[in-house]
Amino acid sequence: MRALIIDDSAVMRKVIERALRQAGLELTEVLQASNGEEALQALRDDGGKPHPLSLILSDINMPVMDGLQFLEQRRDEKLAVGVPVVMITTEGSEPLVLRAISAGAQGYICKPFTAEQVKARVMPLLRVA
Amino acid sequence: MPATASPTPQNEIVNRLDTAVSEVFEMMLERSCDPLDGDVSIVDGRIMARIQFTGAITGECILYASQATAEVTAEALLGAAASQPCDPMVDDAIGELCNMIAGGWKNKLEHPQASCLISVPAVTREGLVALEGKFGTKFSRTYSFQGNVFGILLAF
């Protein structure tokens, strides 16, 4: 499966990828973006690929374009429709969680996290996707 | 272990910070991390990461670490040693450590303080900075994991 990880920290992108592999996901390709704008461009470029994305994981606090703006723009442009998005962020306040869900996020993981928590949030989304 | 003390407002702030630090180390680095006596002046060599709070709380969280501590932190997060002494992943790791600790502390506050926003981390090597007098509440705390020491300043 193919996944897109969006985080301004290269360290955190690696940590998230490792957690996904520990969760048992067989990742054939991991696209990476350091902010929402890069992620949108990656989705635009990815439109015609034979093997579509299965999962998007995104931070919220990022320079250039944050994760909430990314969700809203992705929805408006109808990019990667049907691909589950899970937010992975230090921001755990209820208003932000609700805004993320209303903008199209299906899951929410607060940093710090364990690989088990990632598995518990991500696997049900992949089964129904 | 997080400090245990009577629940005065000051002790609650410190206990929340100790708990946030402990959670980050146990969950993300699979290590235990304990508070030490002494303020951040005992931390050798300075890489500094700063997170700012805005909204219901205005303030900042600053994490100080030595190069050696930063390298061990990066290795623990990544599961691999830094490839070179000035590997940008080392600064990145210290920024993320500060980000998760500041966010964890903030998320443990009561409403409405917990709804404040936090900035992206800024990392520099320009040494210890004096906090400006605009913040009325300041805390300094030092921690150790496997002999590696780092300090945190909280001001708001």
Tab-separated table of C-alpha atoms in Angstrom:
chain	number	residue	atom	x	y	z
A	1	MET	CA	0.000	0.000	0.000
A	2	ARG	CA	1.003	3.620	-0.504
A	3	ALA	CA	0.819	6.323	2.157
A	4	LEU	CA	1.423	10.068	2.361
A	5	ILE	CA	2.973	11.470	5.557
A	6	ILE	CA	2.803	15.240	6.102
A	7	ASP	CA	4.910	16.756	8.884
A	8	ASP	CA	7.422	19.612	8.956
A	9	SER	CA	9.752	17.431	11.035
A	10	ALA	CA	11.763	14.888	9.046
A	11	VAL	CA	12.380	13.035	12.312
A	12	MET	CA	8.653	12.728	12.941
A	13	ARG	CA	7.983	11.546	9.372
A	14	LYS	CA	10.446	8.705	9.969
A	15	VAL	CA	8.942	7.935	13.386
A	16	ILE	CA	5.434	7.773	11.903
A	17	GLU	CA	6.583	5.555	9.033
A	18	ARG	CA	8.250	3.209	11.514
A	19	ALA	CA	5.057	3.103	13.607
A	20	LEU	CA	3.013	2.196	10.520
A	21	ARG	CA	5.386	-0.648	9.687
A	22	GLN	CA	5.313	-1.831	13.316
A	23	ALA	CA	1.519	-1.773	13.068
A	24	GLY	CA	1.800	-4.350	10.309
A	25	LEU	CA	1.137	-2.190	7.266
A	26	GLU	CA	2.965	-3.381	4.175
A	27	LEU	CA	4.072	-0.071	2.736
A	28	THR	CA	5.297	-0.233	-0.821
A	29	GLU	CA	5.798	3.529	-1.090
A	30	VAL	CA	5.712	6.412	1.381
A	31	LEU	CA	5.260	9.883	-0.061
A	32	GLN	CA	6.452	12.702	2.182
A	33	ALA	CA	5.571	16.384	2.435
A	34	SER	CA	6.771	18.991	4.925
A	35	ASN	CA	3.640	21.166	4.790
A	36	GLY	CA	0.121	21.252	3.407
A	37	GLU	CA	1.059	22.980	0.178
A	38	GLU	CA	3.651	20.341	-0.687
A	39	ALA	CA	1.092	17.677	0.142
A	40	LEU	CA	-1.540	19.194	-2.144
A	41	GLN	CA	0.985	19.288	-4.974
A	42	ALA	CA	1.895	15.654	-4.300
A	43	LEU	CA	-1.795	14.710	-4.530
A	44	ARG	CA	-2.263	16.671	-7.759
A	45	ASP	CA	0.781	14.920	-9.264
A	46	ASP	CA	-0.406	11.537	-7.994
A	47	GLY	CA	-3.820	11.633	-9.646
A	48	GLY	CA	-3.126	9.263	-12.532
A	49	LYS	CA	-0.998	6.679	-10.720
A	50	PRO	CA	-2.123	3.037	-11.147
A	51	HIS	CA	-1.889	2.285	-7.421
A	52	PRO	CA	-3.740	4.978	-5.505
A	53	LEU	CA	-2.928	6.139	-2.003
A	54	SER	CA	-4.429	4.116	0.819
A	55	LEU	CA	-3.766	6.485	3.717
A	56	ILE	CA	-2.799	10.082	4.548
A	57	LEU	CA	-1.340	11.089	7.922
A	58	SER	CA	-0.926	14.778	8.662
A	59	ASP	CA	0.401	17.061	11.369
A	60	ILE	CA	-1.538	20.263	12.109
A	61	ASN	CA	1.091	22.815	13.147
A	62	MET	CA	3.231	23.389	10.063
A	63	PRO	CA	4.678	26.432	8.302
A	64	VAL	CA	3.437	27.600	4.867
A	65	MET	CA	0.134	25.679	5.070
A	66	ASP	CA	-1.090	23.905	8.209
A	67	GLY	CA	-2.910	20.596	8.378
A	68	LEU	CA	-6.383	22.091	8.735
A	69	GLN	CA	-5.925	24.303	5.679
A	70	PHE	CA	-4.642	21.240	3.831
A	71	LEU	CA	-7.808	19.305	4.701
A	72	GLU	CA	-10.073	22.129	3.570
A	73	GLN	CA	-8.201	22.710	0.311
A	74	ARG	CA	-8.061	18.983	-0.424
A	75	ARG	CA	-11.834	18.788	0.035
A	76	ASP	CA	-12.415	21.824	-2.193
A	77	GLU	CA	-10.178	20.443	-4.959
A	78	LYS	CA	-11.598	16.916	-4.534
A	79	LEU	CA	-8.120	15.398	-4.265
A	80	ALA	CA	-7.626	11.802	-3.072
A	81	VAL	CA	-11.350	11.410	-2.533
A	82	GLY	CA	-12.141	8.454	-0.266
A	83	VAL	CA	-8.609	8.145	1.076
A	84	PRO	CA	-8.732	8.188	4.911
A	85	VAL	CA	-6.863	11.018	6.629
A	86	VAL	CA	-5.561	10.703	10.189
A	87	MET	CA	-4.233	13.757	12.001
A	88	ILE	CA	-1.122	13.166	14.151
A	89	THR	CA	-0.450	16.247	16.234
A	90	THR	CA	0.402	17.728	19.619
A	91	GLU	CA	-2.776	19.803	19.363
A	92	GLY	CA	-5.420	17.945	21.340
A	93	SER	CA	-7.933	20.694	22.035
A	94	GLU	CA	-11.553	19.826	21.261
A	95	PRO	CA	-12.211	22.753	18.872
A	96	LEU	CA	-9.286	21.696	16.679
A	97	VAL	CA	-10.338	18.046	16.704
A	98	LEU	CA	-13.871	19.015	15.677
A	99	ARG	CA	-12.595	21.333	12.949
A	100	ALA	CA	-10.346	18.583	11.588
A	101	ILE	CA	-13.200	16.076	11.541
A	102	SER	CA	-15.566	18.522	9.866
A	103	ALA	CA	-12.899	19.164	7.217
A	104	GLY	CA	-12.613	15.480	6.402
A	105	ALA	CA	-10.269	13.813	8.898
A	106	GLN	CA	-11.390	10.333	9.944
A	107	GLY	CA	-8.933	9.841	12.793
A	108	TYR	CA	-6.961	11.804	15.335
A	109	ILE	CA	-3.798	10.773	17.200
A	110	CYS	CA	-2.142	12.988	19.805
A	111	LYS	CA	1.644	13.098	20.133
A	112	PRO	CA	3.220	11.436	22.008
A	113	PHE	CA	1.880	8.134	20.722
A	114	THR	CA	2.758	4.454	20.689
A	115	ALA	CA	2.802	2.143	17.691
A	116	GLU	CA	-0.156	0.319	19.268
A	117	GLN	CA	-2.204	3.526	19.293
A	118	VAL	CA	-1.366	4.141	15.637
A	119	LYS	CA	-2.454	0.605	14.813
A	120	ALA	CA	-5.728	0.993	16.737
A	121	ARG	CA	-6.632	4.228	14.929
A	122	VAL	CA	-5.453	3.348	11.419
A	123	MET	CA	-6.409	-0.299	10.878
A	124	PRO	CA	-10.232	0.157	11.143
A	125	LEU	CA	-10.059	2.916	8.545
A	126	LEU	CA	-8.183	0.727	6.090
A	127	ARG	CA	-10.681	-2.104	6.458
A	128	VAL	CA	-13.604	0.087	5.484
A	129	ALA	CA	-11.806	2.261	2.950
B	1	MET	CA	8.902	9.535	38.181
B	2	PRO	CA	6.743	12.674	38.204
B	3	ALA	CA	7.123	14.786	41.329
B	4	THR	CA	4.462	14.296	43.964
B	5	ALA	CA	3.498	17.321	45.976
B	6	SER	CA	0.501	19.065	47.437
B	7	PRO	CA	-1.722	20.524	44.724
B	8	THR	CA	-0.794	24.200	44.962
B	9	PRO	CA	-1.056	25.984	41.621
B	10	GLN	CA	2.734	26.058	41.301
B	11	ASN	CA	3.097	22.380	42.095
B	12	GLU	CA	0.312	21.516	39.677
B	13	ILE	CA	2.221	23.269	36.905
B	14	VAL	CA	5.398	21.357	37.759
B	15	ASN	CA	3.553	18.043	38.104
B	16	ARG	CA	1.938	18.515	34.701
B	17	LEU	CA	5.334	19.250	33.200
B	18	ASP	CA	6.918	16.203	34.847
B	19	THR	CA	4.070	14.025	33.601
B	20	ALA	CA	4.327	15.433	30.075
B	21	VAL	CA	8.087	14.777	29.996
B	22	SER	CA	7.649	11.270	31.361
B	23	GLU	CA	4.950	10.411	28.805
B	24	VAL	CA	7.015	11.645	25.857
B	25	PHE	CA	10.058	9.636	26.904
B	26	GLU	CA	8.157	6.454	27.702
B	27	MET	CA	5.993	6.496	24.583
B	28	MET	CA	8.298	7.930	21.946
B	29	LEU	CA	11.808	7.089	23.175
B	30	GLU	CA	11.020	3.999	25.282
B	31	ARG	CA	13.126	5.393	28.121
B	32	SER	CA	12.404	6.703	31.589
B	33	CYS	CA	13.220	10.317	32.376
B	34	ASP	CA	13.412	11.804	35.873
B	35	PRO	CA	13.569	15.352	37.250
B	36	LEU	CA	16.815	16.510	38.881
B	37	ASP	CA	17.592	19.159	41.464
B	38	GLY	CA	19.019	22.346	39.978
B	39	ASP	CA	18.002	24.735	37.205
B	40	VAL	CA	18.960	24.794	33.537
B	41	SER	CA	22.341	26.445	34.277
B	42	ILE	CA	23.730	22.944	34.953
B	43	VAL	CA	23.107	21.939	31.313
B	44	ASP	CA	26.376	21.969	29.363
B	45	GLY	CA	26.577	23.310	25.814
B	46	ARG	CA	23.420	24.724	24.467
B	47	ILE	CA	21.044	23.739	21.733
B	48	MET	CA	17.831	25.583	22.408
B	49	ALA	CA	14.328	24.811	21.142
B	50	ARG	CA	11.470	27.216	21.729
B	51	ILE	CA	7.692	26.794	21.480
B	52	GLN	CA	5.427	29.792	21.945
B	53	PHE	CA	1.905	29.746	23.398
B	54	THR	CA	-0.716	32.199	22.167
B	55	GLY	CA	-4.382	32.693	22.935
B	56	ALA	CA	-5.759	31.817	26.361
B	57	ILE	CA	-2.135	31.615	27.536
B	58	THR	CA	0.711	33.773	26.236
B	59	GLY	CA	4.139	32.398	26.970
B	60	GLU	CA	6.822	29.971	25.923
B	61	CYS	CA	8.486	26.657	26.619
B	62	ILE	CA	12.248	26.506	26.068
B	63	LEU	CA	14.238	23.282	26.082
B	64	TYR	CA	18.023	23.334	26.563
B	65	ALA	CA	20.261	20.405	25.742
B	66	SER	CA	23.905	19.680	25.080
B	67	GLN	CA	25.056	18.379	21.702
B	68	ALA	CA	25.601	14.968	23.273
B	69	THR	CA	22.104	14.849	24.748
B	70	ALA	CA	20.617	16.021	21.457
B	71	GLU	CA	22.415	13.256	19.568
B	72	VAL	CA	21.195	10.595	22.006
B	73	THR	CA	17.656	11.979	21.723
B	74	ALA	CA	17.758	11.826	17.925
B	75	GLU	CA	19.104	8.284	18.048
B	76	ALA	CA	16.372	7.200	20.464
B	77	LEU	CA	13.618	8.739	18.352
B	78	LEU	CA	14.921	7.424	15.044
B	79	GLY	CA	16.283	4.104	16.197
B	80	ALA	CA	19.591	4.965	14.491
B	81	ALA	CA	22.597	7.137	15.271
B	82	ALA	CA	23.022	10.542	13.621
B	83	SER	CA	25.193	10.216	10.547
B	84	GLN	CA	27.332	13.268	11.356
B	85	PRO	CA	27.859	15.636	14.322
B	86	CYS	CA	25.882	18.506	12.777
B	87	ASP	CA	23.221	16.274	11.252
B	88	PRO	CA	20.104	18.462	10.868
B	89	MET	CA	18.115	15.548	12.267
B	90	VAL	CA	19.690	16.323	15.667
B	91	ASP	CA	18.235	19.830	15.791
B	92	ASP	CA	14.981	18.501	14.355
B	93	ALA	CA	14.773	15.900	17.137
B	94	ILE	CA	15.296	18.509	19.866
B	95	GLY	CA	12.622	20.700	18.276
B	96	GLU	CA	10.153	17.810	18.212
B	97	LEU	CA	10.999	16.872	21.801
B	98	CYS	CA	10.191	20.432	22.897
B	99	ASN	CA	7.055	20.417	20.750
B	100	MET	CA	5.689	17.224	22.296
B	101	ILE	CA	6.530	18.275	25.864
B	102	ALA	CA	5.016	21.751	25.438
B	103	GLY	CA	1.944	20.295	23.738
B	104	GLY	CA	1.570	17.602	26.373
B	105	TRP	CA	1.797	20.174	29.163
B	106	LYS	CA	-0.707	22.440	27.421
B	107	ASN	CA	-3.169	19.604	26.842
B	108	LYS	CA	-3.166	18.867	30.595
B	109	LEU	CA	-4.354	22.383	31.478
B	110	GLU	CA	-7.957	23.086	32.363
B	111	HIS	CA	-10.351	24.796	29.971
B	112	PRO	CA	-9.945	27.494	28.630
B	113	GLN	CA	-6.134	27.530	28.956
B	114	ALA	CA	-5.881	24.207	27.118
B	115	SER	CA	-7.344	25.833	24.013
B	116	CYS	CA	-4.295	28.076	23.513
B	117	LEU	CA	-2.318	27.519	20.324
B	118	ILE	CA	1.323	26.465	20.110
B	119	SER	CA	3.854	27.528	17.506
B	120	VAL	CA	6.105	25.344	15.404
B	121	PRO	CA	9.447	24.783	17.169
B	122	ALA	CA	12.393	27.111	16.547
B	123	VAL	CA	15.855	25.671	17.208
B	124	THR	CA	19.038	27.725	17.670
B	125	ARG	CA	22.538	27.281	19.061
B	126	GLU	CA	22.995	30.832	20.254
B	127	GLY	CA	23.108	30.013	23.947
B	128	LEU	CA	20.963	30.655	26.959
B	129	VAL	CA	18.584	33.568	26.545
B	130	ALA	CA	17.061	35.577	29.334
B	131	LEU	CA	13.295	35.485	29.320
B	132	GLU	CA	11.762	38.883	28.952
B	133	GLY	CA	9.998	40.351	31.948
B	134	LYS	CA	6.617	40.211	30.224
B	135	PHE	CA	5.845	36.792	31.689
B	136	GLY	CA	4.702	36.725	35.306
B	137	THR	CA	5.123	33.004	35.966
B	138	LYS	CA	8.413	31.208	35.299
B	139	PHE	CA	9.588	27.698	36.062
B	140	SER	CA	12.937	26.052	35.485
B	141	ARG	CA	13.253	22.279	35.625
B	142	THR	CA	16.069	19.877	34.812
B	143	TYR	CA	15.672	16.243	33.726
B	144	SER	CA	17.912	13.251	33.151
B	145	PHE	CA	17.544	10.107	31.063
B	146	GLN	CA	20.321	7.532	31.135
B	147	GLY	CA	22.725	10.203	32.407
B	148	ASN	CA	21.816	12.705	29.691
B	149	VAL	CA	20.654	16.023	31.103
B	150	PHE	CA	18.388	18.665	29.605
B	151	GLY	CA	16.536	21.658	31.014
B	152	ILE	CA	13.133	23.227	30.457
B	153	LEU	CA	12.004	26.768	31.117
B	154	LEU	CA	8.288	27.493	31.171
B	155	ALA	CA	7.108	31.098	31.237
B	156	PHE	CA	3.662	32.565	30.769
